[in-house]
Amino acid sequence: MTSTLHPGLLIFFYLAIVASPLIAQTGIQPEDYYKTVFVGSSEISPNGDLIAFTKTIVKEDDNSRHTEVWMQKIRNGRADGEPFRFTDPS
């Protein structure tokens, strides 16, 4: 009988053993906050083939937030393709 580890478990073990001491030494830095993408306010379309969600970034130069509505096509309960921006970026 052969056994294989799920790739997600390998990543978990790597982070737990190798990367966590590095993260603990530096902690979260202010510049990390400006690289974070916040996702929220999701809604499913009535027929269930689309999910709308908001994507917010923090603009470092003026310390403001920019929020856009994005969409994701769904097929058989799974993402179908790449998400796409629904609102105008301006």
Short mmCIF file of N, CA, C and O in Angstrom, two decimals:
data_model
loop_
_atom_site.label_atom_id
_atom_site.label_comp_id
_atom_site.label_asym_id
_atom_site.label_seq_id
_atom_site.Cartn_x
_atom_site.Cartn_y
_atom_site.Cartn_z
N MET A 1 0.83 -1.16 0.00
CA MET A 1 0.00 0.00 0.00
C MET A 1 0.89 1.25 0.00
O MET A 1 1.80 1.38 0.80
N THR A 2 0.63 2.16 -0.94
CA THR A 2 1.40 3.40 -1.00
C THR A 2 0.58 4.53 -0.42
O THR A 2 -0.63 4.55 -0.50
N SER A 3 1.29 5.47 0.14
CA SER A 3 0.63 6.61 0.76
C SER A 3 1.31 7.88 0.30
O SER A 3 2.53 7.94 0.20
N THR A 4 0.52 8.90 -0.02
CA THR A 4 1.09 10.19 -0.39
C THR A 4 0.48 11.26 0.48
O THR A 4 -0.66 11.16 0.91
N LEU A 5 1.27 12.28 0.75
CA LEU A 5 0.79 13.41 1.53
C LEU A 5 0.10 14.40 0.61
O LEU A 5 0.55 14.64 -0.51
N HIS A 6 -0.98 14.95 1.07
CA HIS A 6 -1.69 15.99 0.34
C HIS A 6 -0.76 17.21 0.24
O HIS A 6 -0.10 17.55 1.22
N PRO A 7 -0.68 17.88 -0.93
CA PRO A 7 0.21 19.05 -1.06
C PRO A 7 -0.06 20.14 -0.01
O PRO A 7 0.87 20.81 0.44
N GLY A 8 -1.31 20.30 0.38
CA GLY A 8 -1.63 21.29 1.41
C GLY A 8 -0.97 20.98 2.73
O GLY A 8 -0.54 21.88 3.46
N LEU A 9 -0.86 19.68 3.06
CA LEU A 9 -0.19 19.29 4.29
C LEU A 9 1.30 19.59 4.22
O LEU A 9 1.90 20.00 5.21
N LEU A 10 1.88 19.39 3.05
CA LEU A 10 3.30 19.70 2.90
C LEU A 10 3.56 21.19 3.12
O LEU A 10 4.52 21.57 3.80
N ILE A 11 2.70 22.04 2.58
CA ILE A 11 2.85 23.47 2.77
C ILE A 11 2.69 23.82 4.25
O ILE A 11 3.45 24.61 4.80
N PHE A 12 1.70 23.21 4.91
CA PHE A 12 1.47 23.46 6.33
C PHE A 12 2.71 23.10 7.14
O PHE A 12 3.16 23.86 7.98
N PHE A 13 3.26 21.91 6.88
CA PHE A 13 4.45 21.48 7.63
C PHE A 13 5.63 22.41 7.36
O PHE A 13 6.39 22.74 8.26
N TYR A 14 5.78 22.84 6.11
CA TYR A 14 6.86 23.78 5.79
C TYR A 14 6.71 25.07 6.59
O TYR A 14 7.65 25.55 7.20
N LEU A 15 5.50 25.63 6.58
CA LEU A 15 5.26 26.88 7.31
C LEU A 15 5.46 26.70 8.81
O LEU A 15 6.02 27.56 9.48
N ALA A 16 5.01 25.57 9.33
CA ALA A 16 5.12 25.33 10.77
C ALA A 16 6.57 25.15 11.22
O ALA A 16 6.96 25.61 12.28
N ILE A 17 7.37 24.50 10.39
CA ILE A 17 8.74 24.17 10.80
C ILE A 17 9.75 25.21 10.35
O ILE A 17 10.60 25.64 11.12
N VAL A 18 9.66 25.64 9.10
CA VAL A 18 10.70 26.51 8.55
C VAL A 18 10.34 27.99 8.64
O VAL A 18 11.12 28.80 9.12
N ALA A 19 9.15 28.35 8.17
CA ALA A 19 8.82 29.77 8.03
C ALA A 19 8.38 30.44 9.32
O ALA A 19 8.61 31.62 9.51
N SER A 20 7.75 29.71 10.24
CA SER A 20 7.22 30.37 11.43
C SER A 20 8.29 31.06 12.28
O SER A 20 8.05 32.14 12.78
N PRO A 21 9.50 30.49 12.45
CA PRO A 21 10.51 31.25 13.20
C PRO A 21 10.90 32.55 12.50
O PRO A 21 11.15 33.55 13.14
N LEU A 22 10.92 32.53 11.17
CA LEU A 22 11.25 33.75 10.42
C LEU A 22 10.17 34.80 10.60
O LEU A 22 10.45 35.98 10.77
N ILE A 23 8.90 34.38 10.55
CA ILE A 23 7.79 35.30 10.74
C ILE A 23 7.81 35.85 12.16
O ILE A 23 7.58 37.04 12.38
N ALA A 24 8.09 35.00 13.13
CA ALA A 24 8.10 35.43 14.53
C ALA A 24 9.19 36.47 14.78
O ALA A 24 9.02 37.35 15.61
N GLN A 25 10.30 36.39 14.05
CA GLN A 25 11.39 37.33 14.26
C GLN A 25 11.05 38.72 13.72
O GLN A 25 11.43 39.72 14.31
N THR A 26 10.34 38.77 12.61
CA THR A 26 10.07 40.08 12.00
C THR A 26 8.69 40.60 12.37
O THR A 26 8.49 41.80 12.44
N GLY A 27 7.73 39.73 12.58
CA GLY A 27 6.36 40.16 12.86
C GLY A 27 5.74 40.81 11.65
O GLY A 27 6.33 40.88 10.57
N ILE A 28 4.56 41.31 11.81
CA ILE A 28 3.88 42.01 10.72
C ILE A 28 4.37 43.46 10.73
O ILE A 28 4.35 44.13 11.75
N GLN A 29 4.81 43.90 9.58
CA GLN A 29 5.33 45.25 9.43
C GLN A 29 4.27 46.15 8.80
O GLN A 29 3.36 45.67 8.12
N PRO A 30 4.36 47.47 9.00
CA PRO A 30 3.37 48.38 8.41
C PRO A 30 3.21 48.22 6.91
O PRO A 30 2.11 48.29 6.38
N GLU A 31 4.32 47.97 6.21
CA GLU A 31 4.22 47.82 4.75
C GLU A 31 3.42 46.57 4.36
O GLU A 31 2.86 46.50 3.27
N ASP A 32 3.35 45.58 5.24
CA ASP A 32 2.53 44.39 4.97
C ASP A 32 1.05 44.75 4.87
O ASP A 32 0.31 44.16 4.10
N TYR A 33 0.62 45.72 5.66
CA TYR A 33 -0.78 46.15 5.65
C TYR A 33 -1.17 46.69 4.28
O TYR A 33 -2.26 46.43 3.77
N TYR A 34 -0.26 47.42 3.64
CA TYR A 34 -0.56 48.02 2.33
C TYR A 34 -0.54 46.98 1.21
O TYR A 34 -0.99 47.27 0.11
N LYS A 35 -0.03 45.80 1.46
CA LYS A 35 -0.02 44.72 0.46
C LYS A 35 -1.23 43.81 0.60
O LYS A 35 -1.47 42.95 -0.23
N THR A 36 -2.01 43.99 1.67
CA THR A 36 -3.13 43.11 1.96
C THR A 36 -4.33 43.48 1.09
O THR A 36 -4.64 44.66 0.92
N VAL A 37 -4.99 42.45 0.55
CA VAL A 37 -6.24 42.64 -0.20
C VAL A 37 -7.36 42.11 0.68
O VAL A 37 -7.32 40.95 1.12
N PHE A 38 -8.34 42.94 0.96
CA PHE A 38 -9.46 42.57 1.82
C PHE A 38 -10.66 42.21 0.95
O PHE A 38 -11.03 42.97 0.06
N VAL A 39 -11.25 41.05 1.19
CA VAL A 39 -12.40 40.58 0.42
C VAL A 39 -13.59 40.47 1.36
O VAL A 39 -13.45 39.97 2.48
N GLY A 40 -14.76 40.94 0.92
CA GLY A 40 -15.93 40.88 1.79
C GLY A 40 -17.22 41.12 1.03
O GLY A 40 -17.24 41.20 -0.19
N SER A 41 -18.30 41.26 1.77
CA SER A 41 -19.63 41.57 1.24
C SER A 41 -20.00 40.74 0.02
O SER A 41 -20.24 41.25 -1.06
N SER A 42 -20.05 39.45 0.18
CA SER A 42 -20.36 38.57 -0.95
C SER A 42 -21.87 38.32 -1.06
O SER A 42 -22.58 38.32 -0.07
N GLU A 43 -22.33 38.13 -2.29
CA GLU A 43 -23.72 37.79 -2.60
C GLU A 43 -23.74 36.82 -3.77
O GLU A 43 -22.97 36.96 -4.71
N ILE A 44 -24.65 35.85 -3.71
CA ILE A 44 -24.82 34.87 -4.80
C ILE A 44 -26.00 35.30 -5.64
O ILE A 44 -27.04 35.71 -5.12
N SER A 45 -25.87 35.20 -6.96
CA SER A 45 -26.97 35.56 -7.86
C SER A 45 -28.15 34.60 -7.65
O SER A 45 -27.95 33.47 -7.18
N PRO A 46 -29.37 35.03 -8.00
CA PRO A 46 -30.55 34.18 -7.79
C PRO A 46 -30.44 32.79 -8.43
O PRO A 46 -30.88 31.80 -7.86
N ASN A 47 -29.84 32.71 -9.62
CA ASN A 47 -29.72 31.39 -10.27
C ASN A 47 -28.45 30.65 -9.86
O ASN A 47 -28.21 29.53 -10.31
N GLY A 48 -27.61 31.26 -9.01
CA GLY A 48 -26.45 30.58 -8.45
C GLY A 48 -25.25 30.44 -9.36
O GLY A 48 -24.33 29.71 -9.04
N ASP A 49 -25.23 31.17 -10.48
CA ASP A 49 -24.10 31.02 -11.39
C ASP A 49 -23.04 32.12 -11.25
O ASP A 49 -22.03 32.08 -11.90
N LEU A 50 -23.28 33.10 -10.35
CA LEU A 50 -22.31 34.16 -10.11
C LEU A 50 -22.25 34.50 -8.62
O LEU A 50 -23.25 34.41 -7.92
N ILE A 51 -21.06 34.88 -8.20
CA ILE A 51 -20.89 35.43 -6.86
C ILE A 51 -20.27 36.82 -7.03
O ILE A 51 -19.29 36.98 -7.75
N ALA A 52 -20.89 37.80 -6.38
CA ALA A 52 -20.34 39.16 -6.37
C ALA A 52 -19.67 39.36 -5.00
O ALA A 52 -20.17 38.89 -3.99
N PHE A 53 -18.54 40.04 -5.00
CA PHE A 53 -17.85 40.33 -3.74
C PHE A 53 -17.10 41.64 -3.87
O PHE A 53 -16.82 42.11 -4.97
N THR A 54 -16.79 42.25 -2.74
CA THR A 54 -16.00 43.47 -2.77
C THR A 54 -14.54 43.14 -2.50
O THR A 54 -14.22 42.22 -1.76
N LYS A 55 -13.69 43.89 -3.16
CA LYS A 55 -12.25 43.77 -3.00
C LYS A 55 -11.73 45.15 -2.62
O LYS A 55 -11.94 46.12 -3.36
N THR A 56 -11.08 45.25 -1.46
CA THR A 56 -10.59 46.54 -0.97
C THR A 56 -9.09 46.49 -0.78
O THR A 56 -8.56 45.53 -0.22
N ILE A 57 -8.43 47.55 -1.25
CA ILE A 57 -7.00 47.72 -1.01
C ILE A 57 -6.81 49.05 -0.27
O ILE A 57 -7.67 49.93 -0.34
N VAL A 58 -5.70 49.19 0.42
CA VAL A 58 -5.35 50.45 1.07
C VAL A 58 -4.23 51.07 0.26
O VAL A 58 -3.20 50.45 0.01
N LYS A 59 -4.47 52.29 -0.20
CA LYS A 59 -3.46 53.01 -0.99
C LYS A 59 -2.51 53.72 -0.03
O LYS A 59 -2.92 54.59 0.73
N GLU A 60 -1.25 53.32 -0.09
CA GLU A 60 -0.26 53.82 0.86
C GLU A 60 0.00 55.32 0.71
O GLU A 60 0.14 56.03 1.70
N ASP A 61 0.04 55.81 -0.53
CA ASP A 61 0.41 57.22 -0.75
C ASP A 61 -0.51 58.21 -0.05
O ASP A 61 -0.06 59.23 0.46
N ASP A 62 -1.82 57.92 0.00
CA ASP A 62 -2.72 58.82 0.72
C ASP A 62 -3.48 58.12 1.85
O ASP A 62 -4.44 58.67 2.39
N ASN A 63 -3.06 56.90 2.19
CA ASN A 63 -3.65 56.13 3.28
C ASN A 63 -5.18 56.09 3.19
O ASN A 63 -5.90 56.33 4.14
N SER A 64 -5.66 55.79 1.97
CA SER A 64 -7.11 55.70 1.76
C SER A 64 -7.45 54.29 1.27
O SER A 64 -6.58 53.54 0.84
N ARG A 65 -8.71 53.96 1.34
CA ARG A 65 -9.18 52.66 0.88
C ARG A 65 -9.83 52.80 -0.50
O ARG A 65 -10.49 53.80 -0.78
N HIS A 66 -9.63 51.78 -1.32
CA HIS A 66 -10.27 51.74 -2.65
C HIS A 66 -11.00 50.40 -2.75
O HIS A 66 -10.37 49.34 -2.64
N THR A 67 -12.32 50.46 -2.95
CA THR A 67 -13.14 49.25 -3.00
C THR A 67 -13.77 49.11 -4.38
O THR A 67 -14.27 50.09 -4.94
N GLU A 68 -13.73 47.90 -4.92
CA GLU A 68 -14.34 47.58 -6.20
C GLU A 68 -15.22 46.34 -6.01
O GLU A 68 -14.99 45.53 -5.12
N VAL A 69 -16.21 46.19 -6.89
CA VAL A 69 -17.04 44.99 -6.92
C VAL A 69 -16.46 44.06 -7.98
O VAL A 69 -16.22 44.48 -9.12
N TRP A 70 -16.24 42.81 -7.59
CA TRP A 70 -15.74 41.79 -8.50
C TRP A 70 -16.77 40.67 -8.60
O TRP A 70 -17.61 40.50 -7.72
N MET A 71 -16.69 39.90 -9.68
CA MET A 71 -17.61 38.78 -9.90
C MET A 71 -16.81 37.51 -10.18
O MET A 71 -15.69 37.58 -10.71
N GLN A 72 -17.39 36.39 -9.82
CA GLN A 72 -16.80 35.08 -10.09
C GLN A 72 -17.89 34.17 -10.64
O GLN A 72 -18.93 34.02 -10.02
N LYS A 73 -17.66 33.60 -11.83
CA LYS A 73 -18.60 32.62 -12.38
C LYS A 73 -18.47 31.33 -11.59
O LYS A 73 -17.38 30.93 -11.19
N ILE A 74 -19.61 30.66 -11.40
CA ILE A 74 -19.66 29.40 -10.65
C ILE A 74 -20.28 28.33 -11.54
O ILE A 74 -21.28 28.57 -12.21
N ARG A 75 -19.68 27.14 -11.52
CA ARG A 75 -20.25 25.99 -12.23
C ARG A 75 -20.13 24.78 -11.31
O ARG A 75 -19.05 24.48 -10.83
N ASN A 76 -21.25 24.13 -11.06
CA ASN A 76 -21.29 22.95 -10.18
C ASN A 76 -20.68 23.24 -8.81
O ASN A 76 -19.98 22.41 -8.24
N GLY A 77 -20.93 24.44 -8.29
CA GLY A 77 -20.46 24.79 -6.96
C GLY A 77 -19.00 25.17 -6.86
O GLY A 77 -18.48 25.35 -5.78
N ARG A 78 -18.32 25.30 -8.00
CA ARG A 78 -16.89 25.64 -8.00
C ARG A 78 -16.64 26.84 -8.91
O ARG A 78 -17.38 27.08 -9.84
N ALA A 79 -15.54 27.54 -8.61
CA ALA A 79 -15.15 28.68 -9.45
C ALA A 79 -14.90 28.21 -10.87
O ALA A 79 -14.30 27.16 -11.10
N ASP A 80 -15.39 28.99 -11.84
CA ASP A 80 -15.23 28.67 -13.25
C ASP A 80 -14.50 29.84 -13.91
O ASP A 80 -15.09 30.87 -14.20
N GLY A 81 -13.20 29.70 -14.09
CA GLY A 81 -12.41 30.78 -14.67
C GLY A 81 -11.90 31.74 -13.61
O GLY A 81 -11.97 31.47 -12.41
N GLU A 82 -11.41 32.86 -14.06
CA GLU A 82 -10.84 33.88 -13.19
C GLU A 82 -11.92 34.89 -12.80
O GLU A 82 -12.80 35.20 -13.60
N PRO A 83 -11.84 35.45 -11.59
CA PRO A 83 -12.77 36.52 -11.23
C PRO A 83 -12.53 37.74 -12.12
O PRO A 83 -11.43 37.93 -12.63
N PHE A 84 -13.55 38.58 -12.27
CA PHE A 84 -13.40 39.77 -13.10
C PHE A 84 -14.02 40.97 -12.39
O PHE A 84 -14.97 40.85 -11.63
N ARG A 85 -13.43 42.15 -12.65
CA ARG A 85 -13.91 43.39 -12.03
C ARG A 85 -15.24 43.77 -12.68
O ARG A 85 -15.38 43.77 -13.91
N PHE A 86 -16.23 44.10 -11.88
CA PHE A 86 -17.55 44.47 -12.35
C PHE A 86 -17.71 45.99 -12.40
O PHE A 86 -18.38 46.51 -13.27
N THR A 87 -17.10 46.69 -11.46
CA THR A 87 -17.23 48.15 -11.42
C THR A 87 -16.06 48.82 -12.09
O THR A 87 -14.99 48.25 -12.25
N ASP A 88 -16.25 50.07 -12.48
CA ASP A 88 -15.22 50.88 -13.09
C ASP A 88 -14.17 51.22 -12.03
O ASP A 88 -14.53 51.59 -10.91
N PRO A 89 -12.88 51.12 -12.34
CA PRO A 89 -11.85 51.38 -11.33
C PRO A 89 -11.81 52.82 -10.82
O PRO A 89 -11.22 53.09 -9.79
N SER A 90 -12.44 53.74 -11.51
CA SER A 90 -12.41 55.13 -11.06
C SER A 90 -13.46 55.36 -10.00
O SER A 90 -13.49 56.31 -9.31
#
